[in-house]
Short mmCIF file of C-alpha atoms in Angstrom, two decimals:
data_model
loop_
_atom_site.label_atom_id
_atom_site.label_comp_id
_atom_site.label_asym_id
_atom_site.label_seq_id
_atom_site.Cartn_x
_atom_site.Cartn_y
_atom_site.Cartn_z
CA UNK A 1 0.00 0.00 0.00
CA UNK A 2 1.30 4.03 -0.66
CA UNK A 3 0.23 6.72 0.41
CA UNK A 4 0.56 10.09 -1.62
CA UNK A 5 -0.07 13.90 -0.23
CA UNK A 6 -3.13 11.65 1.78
CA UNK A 7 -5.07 12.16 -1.94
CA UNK A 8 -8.46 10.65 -1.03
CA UNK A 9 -9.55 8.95 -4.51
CA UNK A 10 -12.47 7.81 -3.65
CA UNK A 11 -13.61 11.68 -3.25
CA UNK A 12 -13.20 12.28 -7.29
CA UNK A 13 -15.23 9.39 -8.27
CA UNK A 14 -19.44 9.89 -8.52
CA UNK A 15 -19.31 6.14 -8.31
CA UNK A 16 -17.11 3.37 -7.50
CA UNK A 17 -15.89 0.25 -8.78
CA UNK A 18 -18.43 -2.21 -10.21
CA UNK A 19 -21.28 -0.59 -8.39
CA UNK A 20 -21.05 2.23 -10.93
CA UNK A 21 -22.02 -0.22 -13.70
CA UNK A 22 -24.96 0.80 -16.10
CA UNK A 23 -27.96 -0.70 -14.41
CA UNK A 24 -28.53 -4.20 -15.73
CA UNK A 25 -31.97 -3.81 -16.85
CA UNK A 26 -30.70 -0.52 -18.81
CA UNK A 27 -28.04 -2.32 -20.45
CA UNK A 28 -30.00 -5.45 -21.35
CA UNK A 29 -32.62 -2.98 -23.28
CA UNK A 30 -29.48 -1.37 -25.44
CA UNK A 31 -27.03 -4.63 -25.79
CA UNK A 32 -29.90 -7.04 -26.72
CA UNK A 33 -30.66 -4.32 -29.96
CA UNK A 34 -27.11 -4.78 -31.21
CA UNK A 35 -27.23 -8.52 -30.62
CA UNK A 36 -29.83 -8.79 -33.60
CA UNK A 37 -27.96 -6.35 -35.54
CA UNK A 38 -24.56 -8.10 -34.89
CA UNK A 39 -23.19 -11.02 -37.99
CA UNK A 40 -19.86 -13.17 -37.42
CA UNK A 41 -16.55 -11.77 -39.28
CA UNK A 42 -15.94 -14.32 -42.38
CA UNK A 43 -13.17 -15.69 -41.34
CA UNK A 44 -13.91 -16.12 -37.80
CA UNK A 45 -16.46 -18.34 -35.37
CA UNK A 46 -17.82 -16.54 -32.85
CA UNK A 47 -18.72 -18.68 -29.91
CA UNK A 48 -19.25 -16.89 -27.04
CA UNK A 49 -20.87 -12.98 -27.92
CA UNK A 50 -23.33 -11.06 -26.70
CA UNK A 51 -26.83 -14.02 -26.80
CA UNK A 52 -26.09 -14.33 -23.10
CA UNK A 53 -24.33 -11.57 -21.06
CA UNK A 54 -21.51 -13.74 -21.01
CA UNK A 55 -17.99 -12.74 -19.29
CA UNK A 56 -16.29 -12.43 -22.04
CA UNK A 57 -16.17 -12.53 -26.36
CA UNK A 58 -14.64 -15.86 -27.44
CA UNK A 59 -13.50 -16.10 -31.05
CA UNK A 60 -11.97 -19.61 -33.03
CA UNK A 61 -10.09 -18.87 -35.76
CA UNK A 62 -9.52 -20.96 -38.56
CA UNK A 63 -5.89 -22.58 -38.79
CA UNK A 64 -5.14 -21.41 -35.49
CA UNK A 65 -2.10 -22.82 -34.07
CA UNK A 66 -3.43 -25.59 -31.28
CA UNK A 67 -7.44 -25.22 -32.60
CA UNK A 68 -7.18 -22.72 -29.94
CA UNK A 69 -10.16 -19.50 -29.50
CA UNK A 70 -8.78 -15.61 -28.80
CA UNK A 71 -10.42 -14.52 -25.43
CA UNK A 72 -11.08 -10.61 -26.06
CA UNK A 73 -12.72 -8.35 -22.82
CA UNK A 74 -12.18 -4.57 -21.54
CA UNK A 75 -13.30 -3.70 -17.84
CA UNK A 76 -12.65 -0.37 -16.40
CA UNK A 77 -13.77 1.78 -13.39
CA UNK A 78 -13.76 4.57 -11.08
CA UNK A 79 -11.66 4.39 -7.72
CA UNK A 80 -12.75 1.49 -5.46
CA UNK A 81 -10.25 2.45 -2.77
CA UNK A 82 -8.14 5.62 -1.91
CA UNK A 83 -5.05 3.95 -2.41
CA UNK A 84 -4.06 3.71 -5.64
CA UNK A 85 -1.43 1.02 -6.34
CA UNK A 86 -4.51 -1.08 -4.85
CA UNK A 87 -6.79 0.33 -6.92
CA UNK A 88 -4.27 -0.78 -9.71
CA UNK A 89 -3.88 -4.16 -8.51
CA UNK A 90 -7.91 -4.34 -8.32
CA UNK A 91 -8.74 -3.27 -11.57
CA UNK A 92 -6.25 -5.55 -13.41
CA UNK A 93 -7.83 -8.64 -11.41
CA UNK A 94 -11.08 -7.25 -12.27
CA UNK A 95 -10.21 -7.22 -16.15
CA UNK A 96 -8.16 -10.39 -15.92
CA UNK A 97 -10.95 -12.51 -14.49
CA UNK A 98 -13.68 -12.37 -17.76
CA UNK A 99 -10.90 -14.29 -19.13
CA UNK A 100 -10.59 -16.68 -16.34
CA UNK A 101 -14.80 -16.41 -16.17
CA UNK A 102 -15.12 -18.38 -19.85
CA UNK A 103 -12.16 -20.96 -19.01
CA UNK A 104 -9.32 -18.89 -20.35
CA UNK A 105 -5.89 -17.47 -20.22
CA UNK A 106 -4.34 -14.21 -20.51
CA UNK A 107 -1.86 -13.18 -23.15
CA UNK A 108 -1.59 -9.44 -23.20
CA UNK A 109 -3.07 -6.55 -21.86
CA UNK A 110 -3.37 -2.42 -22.92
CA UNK A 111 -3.86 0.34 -19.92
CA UNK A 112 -7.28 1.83 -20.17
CA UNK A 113 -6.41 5.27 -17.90
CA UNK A 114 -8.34 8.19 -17.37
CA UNK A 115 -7.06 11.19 -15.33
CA UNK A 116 -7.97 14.36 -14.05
CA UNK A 117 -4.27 15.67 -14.76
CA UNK A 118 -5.46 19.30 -13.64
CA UNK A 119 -6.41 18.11 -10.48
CA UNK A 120 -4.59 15.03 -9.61
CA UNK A 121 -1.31 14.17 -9.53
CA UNK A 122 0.11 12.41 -12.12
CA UNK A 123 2.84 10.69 -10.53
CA UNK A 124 -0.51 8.79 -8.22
CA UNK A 125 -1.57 7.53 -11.92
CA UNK A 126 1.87 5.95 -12.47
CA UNK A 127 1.33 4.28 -8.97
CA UNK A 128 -2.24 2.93 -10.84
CA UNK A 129 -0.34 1.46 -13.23
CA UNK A 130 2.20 0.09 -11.14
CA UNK A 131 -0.33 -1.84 -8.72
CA UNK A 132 -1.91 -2.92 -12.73
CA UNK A 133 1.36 -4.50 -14.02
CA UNK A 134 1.90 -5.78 -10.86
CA UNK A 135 -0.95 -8.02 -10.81
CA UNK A 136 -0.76 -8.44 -14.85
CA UNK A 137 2.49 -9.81 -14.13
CA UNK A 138 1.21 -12.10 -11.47
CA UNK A 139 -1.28 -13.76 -13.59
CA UNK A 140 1.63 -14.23 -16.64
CA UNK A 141 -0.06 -11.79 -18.86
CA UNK A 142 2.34 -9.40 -20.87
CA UNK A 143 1.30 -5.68 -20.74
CA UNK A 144 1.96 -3.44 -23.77
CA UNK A 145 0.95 -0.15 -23.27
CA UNK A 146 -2.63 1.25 -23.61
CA UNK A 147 -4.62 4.48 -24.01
CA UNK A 148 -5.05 7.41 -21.96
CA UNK A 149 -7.50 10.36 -22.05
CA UNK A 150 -7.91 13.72 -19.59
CA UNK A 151 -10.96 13.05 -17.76
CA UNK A 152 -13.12 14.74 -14.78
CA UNK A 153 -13.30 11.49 -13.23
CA UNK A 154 -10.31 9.34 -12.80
CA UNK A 155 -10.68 5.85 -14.38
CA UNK A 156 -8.87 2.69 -15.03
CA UNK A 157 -8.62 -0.92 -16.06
CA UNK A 158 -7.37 -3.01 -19.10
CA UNK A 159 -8.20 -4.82 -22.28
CA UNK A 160 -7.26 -8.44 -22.15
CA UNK A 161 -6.89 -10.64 -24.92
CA UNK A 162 -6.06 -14.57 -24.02
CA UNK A 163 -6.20 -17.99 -25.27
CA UNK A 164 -8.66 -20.76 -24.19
CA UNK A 165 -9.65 -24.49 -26.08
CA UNK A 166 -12.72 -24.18 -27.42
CA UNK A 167 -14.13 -27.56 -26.59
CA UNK A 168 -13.16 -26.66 -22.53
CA UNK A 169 -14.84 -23.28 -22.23
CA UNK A 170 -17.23 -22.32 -19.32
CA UNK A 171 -20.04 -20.34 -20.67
CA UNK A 172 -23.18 -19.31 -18.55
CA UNK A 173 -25.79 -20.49 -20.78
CA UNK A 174 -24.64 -24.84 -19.97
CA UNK A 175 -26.25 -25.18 -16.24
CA UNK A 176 -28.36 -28.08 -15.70
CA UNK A 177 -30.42 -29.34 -13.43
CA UNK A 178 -29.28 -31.36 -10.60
CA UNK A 179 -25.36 -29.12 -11.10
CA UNK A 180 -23.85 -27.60 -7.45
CA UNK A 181 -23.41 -24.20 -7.27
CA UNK A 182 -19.78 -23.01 -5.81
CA UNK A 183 -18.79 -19.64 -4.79
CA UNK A 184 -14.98 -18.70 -4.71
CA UNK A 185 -14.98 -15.52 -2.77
CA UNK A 186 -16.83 -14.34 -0.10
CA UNK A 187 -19.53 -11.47 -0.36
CA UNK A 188 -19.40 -7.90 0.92
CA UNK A 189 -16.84 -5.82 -0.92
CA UNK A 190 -19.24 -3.53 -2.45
CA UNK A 191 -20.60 -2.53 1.66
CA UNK A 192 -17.28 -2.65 2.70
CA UNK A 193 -15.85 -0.10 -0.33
CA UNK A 194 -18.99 2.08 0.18
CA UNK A 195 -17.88 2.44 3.80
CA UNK A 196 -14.35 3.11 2.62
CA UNK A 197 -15.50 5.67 0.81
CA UNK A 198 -17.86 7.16 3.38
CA UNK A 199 -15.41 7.10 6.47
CA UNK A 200 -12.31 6.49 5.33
CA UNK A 201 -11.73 3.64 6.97
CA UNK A 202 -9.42 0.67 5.20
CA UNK A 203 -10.60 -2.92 5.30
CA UNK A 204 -7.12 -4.82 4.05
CA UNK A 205 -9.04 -8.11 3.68
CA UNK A 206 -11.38 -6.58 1.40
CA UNK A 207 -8.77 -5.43 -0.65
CA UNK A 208 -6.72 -8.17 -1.17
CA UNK A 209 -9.89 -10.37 -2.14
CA UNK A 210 -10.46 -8.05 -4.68
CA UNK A 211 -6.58 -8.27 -5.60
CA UNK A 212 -6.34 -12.08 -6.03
CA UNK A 213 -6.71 -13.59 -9.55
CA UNK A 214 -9.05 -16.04 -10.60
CA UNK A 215 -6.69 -18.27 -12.14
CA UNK A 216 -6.83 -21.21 -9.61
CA UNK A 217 -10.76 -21.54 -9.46
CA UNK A 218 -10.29 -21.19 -13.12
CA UNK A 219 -8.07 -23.84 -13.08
CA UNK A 220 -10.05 -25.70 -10.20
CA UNK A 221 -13.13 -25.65 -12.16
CA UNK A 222 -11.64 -26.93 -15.32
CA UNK A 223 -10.14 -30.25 -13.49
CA UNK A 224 -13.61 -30.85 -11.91
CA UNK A 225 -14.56 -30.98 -15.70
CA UNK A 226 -17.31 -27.85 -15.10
CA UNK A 227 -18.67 -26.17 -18.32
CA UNK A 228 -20.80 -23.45 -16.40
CA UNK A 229 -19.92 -20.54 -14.85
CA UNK A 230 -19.68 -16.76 -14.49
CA UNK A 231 -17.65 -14.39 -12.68
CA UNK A 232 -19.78 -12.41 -9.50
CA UNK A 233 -19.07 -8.24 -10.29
CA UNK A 234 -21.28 -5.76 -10.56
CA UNK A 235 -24.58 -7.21 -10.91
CA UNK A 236 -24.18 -9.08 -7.79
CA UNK A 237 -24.31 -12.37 -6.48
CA UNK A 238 -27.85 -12.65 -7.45
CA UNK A 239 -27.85 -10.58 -10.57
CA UNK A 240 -25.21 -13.21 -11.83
CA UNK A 241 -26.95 -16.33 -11.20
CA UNK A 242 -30.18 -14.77 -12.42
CA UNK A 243 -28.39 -13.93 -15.88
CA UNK A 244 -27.11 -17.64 -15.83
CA UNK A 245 -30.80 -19.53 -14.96
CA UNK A 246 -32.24 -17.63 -17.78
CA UNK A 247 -29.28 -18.39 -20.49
CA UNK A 248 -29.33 -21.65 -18.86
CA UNK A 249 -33.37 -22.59 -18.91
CA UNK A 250 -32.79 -23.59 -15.16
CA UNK A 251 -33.95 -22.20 -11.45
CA UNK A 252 -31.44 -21.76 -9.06
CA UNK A 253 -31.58 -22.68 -5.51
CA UNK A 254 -29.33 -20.33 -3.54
CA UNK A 255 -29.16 -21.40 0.47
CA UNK A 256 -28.50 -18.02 1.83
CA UNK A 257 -26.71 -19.42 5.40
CA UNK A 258 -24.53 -21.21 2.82
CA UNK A 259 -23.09 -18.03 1.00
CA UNK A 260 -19.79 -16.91 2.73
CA UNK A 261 -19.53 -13.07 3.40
CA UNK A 262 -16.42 -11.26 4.05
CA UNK A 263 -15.56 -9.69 8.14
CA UNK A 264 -17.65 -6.35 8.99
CA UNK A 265 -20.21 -6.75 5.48
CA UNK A 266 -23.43 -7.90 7.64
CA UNK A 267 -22.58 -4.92 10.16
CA UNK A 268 -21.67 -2.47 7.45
CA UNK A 269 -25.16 -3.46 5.52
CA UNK A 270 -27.23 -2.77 8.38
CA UNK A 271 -25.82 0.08 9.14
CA UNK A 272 -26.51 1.84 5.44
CA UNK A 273 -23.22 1.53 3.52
CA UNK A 274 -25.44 0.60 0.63
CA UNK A 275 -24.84 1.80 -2.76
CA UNK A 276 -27.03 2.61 -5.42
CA UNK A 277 -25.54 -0.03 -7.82
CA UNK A 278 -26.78 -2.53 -5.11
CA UNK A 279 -30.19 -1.29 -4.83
CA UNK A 280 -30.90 -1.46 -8.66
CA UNK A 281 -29.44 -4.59 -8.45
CA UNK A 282 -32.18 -5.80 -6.20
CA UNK A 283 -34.45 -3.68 -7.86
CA UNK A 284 -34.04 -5.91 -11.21
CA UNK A 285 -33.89 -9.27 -9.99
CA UNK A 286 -36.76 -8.82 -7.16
CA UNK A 287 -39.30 -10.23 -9.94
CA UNK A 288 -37.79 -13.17 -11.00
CA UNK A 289 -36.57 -14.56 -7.48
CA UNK A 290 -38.58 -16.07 -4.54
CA UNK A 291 -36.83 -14.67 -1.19
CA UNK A 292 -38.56 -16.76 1.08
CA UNK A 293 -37.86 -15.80 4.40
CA UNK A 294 -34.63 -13.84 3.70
CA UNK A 295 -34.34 -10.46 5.12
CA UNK A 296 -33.58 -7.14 3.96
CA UNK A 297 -29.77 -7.23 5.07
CA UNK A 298 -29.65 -10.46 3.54
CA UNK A 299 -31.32 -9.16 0.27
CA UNK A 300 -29.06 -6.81 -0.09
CA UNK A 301 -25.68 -8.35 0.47
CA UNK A 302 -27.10 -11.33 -2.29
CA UNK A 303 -27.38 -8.44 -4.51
CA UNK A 304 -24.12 -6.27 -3.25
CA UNK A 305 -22.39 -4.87 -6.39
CA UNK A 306 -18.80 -6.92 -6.12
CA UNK A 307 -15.67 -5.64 -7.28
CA UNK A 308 -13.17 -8.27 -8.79
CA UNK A 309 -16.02 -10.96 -6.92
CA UNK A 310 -15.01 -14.55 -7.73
CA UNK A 311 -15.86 -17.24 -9.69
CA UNK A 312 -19.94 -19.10 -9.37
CA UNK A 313 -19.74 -22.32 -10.75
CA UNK A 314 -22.31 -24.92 -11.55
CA UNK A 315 -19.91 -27.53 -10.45
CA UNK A 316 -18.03 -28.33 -7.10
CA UNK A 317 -14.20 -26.75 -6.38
CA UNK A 318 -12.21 -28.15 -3.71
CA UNK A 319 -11.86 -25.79 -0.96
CA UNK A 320 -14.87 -23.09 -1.77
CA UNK A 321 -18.20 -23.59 -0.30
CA UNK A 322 -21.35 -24.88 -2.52
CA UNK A 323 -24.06 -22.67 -1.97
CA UNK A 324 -27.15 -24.05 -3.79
CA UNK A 325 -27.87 -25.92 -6.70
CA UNK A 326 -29.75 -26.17 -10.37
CA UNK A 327 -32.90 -27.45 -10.81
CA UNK A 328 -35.47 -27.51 -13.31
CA UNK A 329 -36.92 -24.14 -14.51
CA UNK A 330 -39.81 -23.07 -12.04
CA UNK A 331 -42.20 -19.84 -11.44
CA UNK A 332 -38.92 -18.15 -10.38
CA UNK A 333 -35.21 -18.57 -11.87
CA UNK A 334 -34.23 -17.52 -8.51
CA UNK A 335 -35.42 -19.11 -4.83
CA UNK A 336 -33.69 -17.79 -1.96
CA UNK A 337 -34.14 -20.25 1.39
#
């Protein structure tokens, strides 16, 4: 961690981190236009694009060295902490894990940076990039440069492009009935980073769950033979799963003392470190999901806007707690007990 002049990032940002997404319903409405609009290059085989919401595009080429697909994403966002080598080392997992999210691996990533240069310093931008190459570096992914623009807001992430066999790719649109569901990380980064940004306060396990890669329960959920998943980010816990029931024809059962939540998230939940991103995220999956007896803390931290969130998996992972399970589609793609 650094600490610059005691800069406050968190205070340029309207939003932050994945809870400053485009509300999902919004998105859905625009995105699912294109989709009809969209037709596959000649020379190329689109398998993964935008039918589903999936994590990430997915692309086989023909004569391809191996068979194997190009992996292509870009994720980007607003300060999540004050810090910002973590907010560097954040973003980067963030990016990096659509391509772990579809069964992949990184190759090479570009800088996506904006930067309030009249305002900021720059020299705390070069210590976002640092924490970004850092992580980049981690996860064996080459980084070769990027693009920068002068911005109100400061923002950053990275495009990713990476490899992955096409016949071994997790996709969210292959649940079926009678599948586990695993969660890799626990819940409560999005309460926990709206209290950051409220008080100031630092939570160092939140951070470094949002700093650690994907690439074992990638790797983890690949062994177990698993063809179904999807990364947990903005939309939530539940916003995920609901995206993958519906691509997947399937109602999920989520058992809500299963689902593992990080130190401090219940308290800072009931005591309003809510964001807007989590609300709308509740807001859009309250139709299509039977809560039972679940209350309104625990409606809200099932919906929490994650940053860099881990992997949900129809499919058990050694070491990472299952949480529910497929069944066959019902009145609800969602029922909370």
């Amino acid at each position: 961690m650094t600490t610059i002049d005691h800069q406050r990032l968190t205070g340029y940002a309207s939003g932050g981190g994945c809870a400053s997404k485009i509300p999902p319903g919004e998105l859905e409405e625009v995105v699912g236009r294109l989709a009809a609009l969209a037709s596959p290059a000649p020379r190329a085989e689109l398998l993964i694009g935008l039918d589903t919401g999936d994590d990430a595009a997915v692309v086989r080429l023909p004569g391809a060295a191996d068979g194997l697909a190009a992996v292509a994403t870009a994720d980007f966002f607003t300060p999540v902490v004050d810090d910002p080598y973590d907010w560097g080392r954040i973003a980067a997992a963030n990016a990096l894990s659509d391509v772990y999210a579809v069964g992949g691996r990184p190759l090479v990533a570009v800088n996506l940076l904006a930067w309030p240069r009249d305002t900021l310093p720059f020299e705390l931008a070069r210590e976002v990039l640092r924490g970004g190459l850092h992580v980049a570096t981690e996860a064996g992914c080459l980084v070769g440069g990027g693009h920068s623009v002068d911005d109100v807001e400061p923002k950053y992430g990275m495009a990713v492009t990476g490899v992955a066999d096409p016949d071994l790719l997790l996709r969210n649109d292959r649940g079926r009935p009678g599948m586990p569901l695993t969660l890799t990380k626990p819940l409560g980064v999005g309460v926990l980073n709206n209290r950051h940004k409220a008080t100031g306060e630092v939570f160092e396990h939140a951070v470094e769950t949002m700093a650690e890669l994907n690439r074992a329960a990638c790797a983890a959920a690949l062994d177990a033979g698993a063809v179904c998943a999807t990364d947990v980010t903005g939309f939530g816990l539940l916003g995920h799963l609901y995206k993958l029931a519906r691509a997947s024809g399937v109602t999920a059962v989520l058992d809500s003392a299963a689902v593992p939540y990080l130190h401090g998230a219940r308290g800072s939940a009931r005591a309003g470190y809510v964001s807007g991103g989590t609300r709308r995220n509740l807001d859009w999956v309250a139709p299509h999901t039977d809560f039972g007896a679940a209350d309104e803390v625990t409606r809200l931290l099932l919906a929490d806007a994650q940053t860099s969130g881990g992997l949900l998996v129809a499919g058990e992972i050694p070491g990472a707690p299952v949480i529910g399970k497929l069944v066959p589609a019902g009145e609800h793609a969602i029922v909370v007990r």
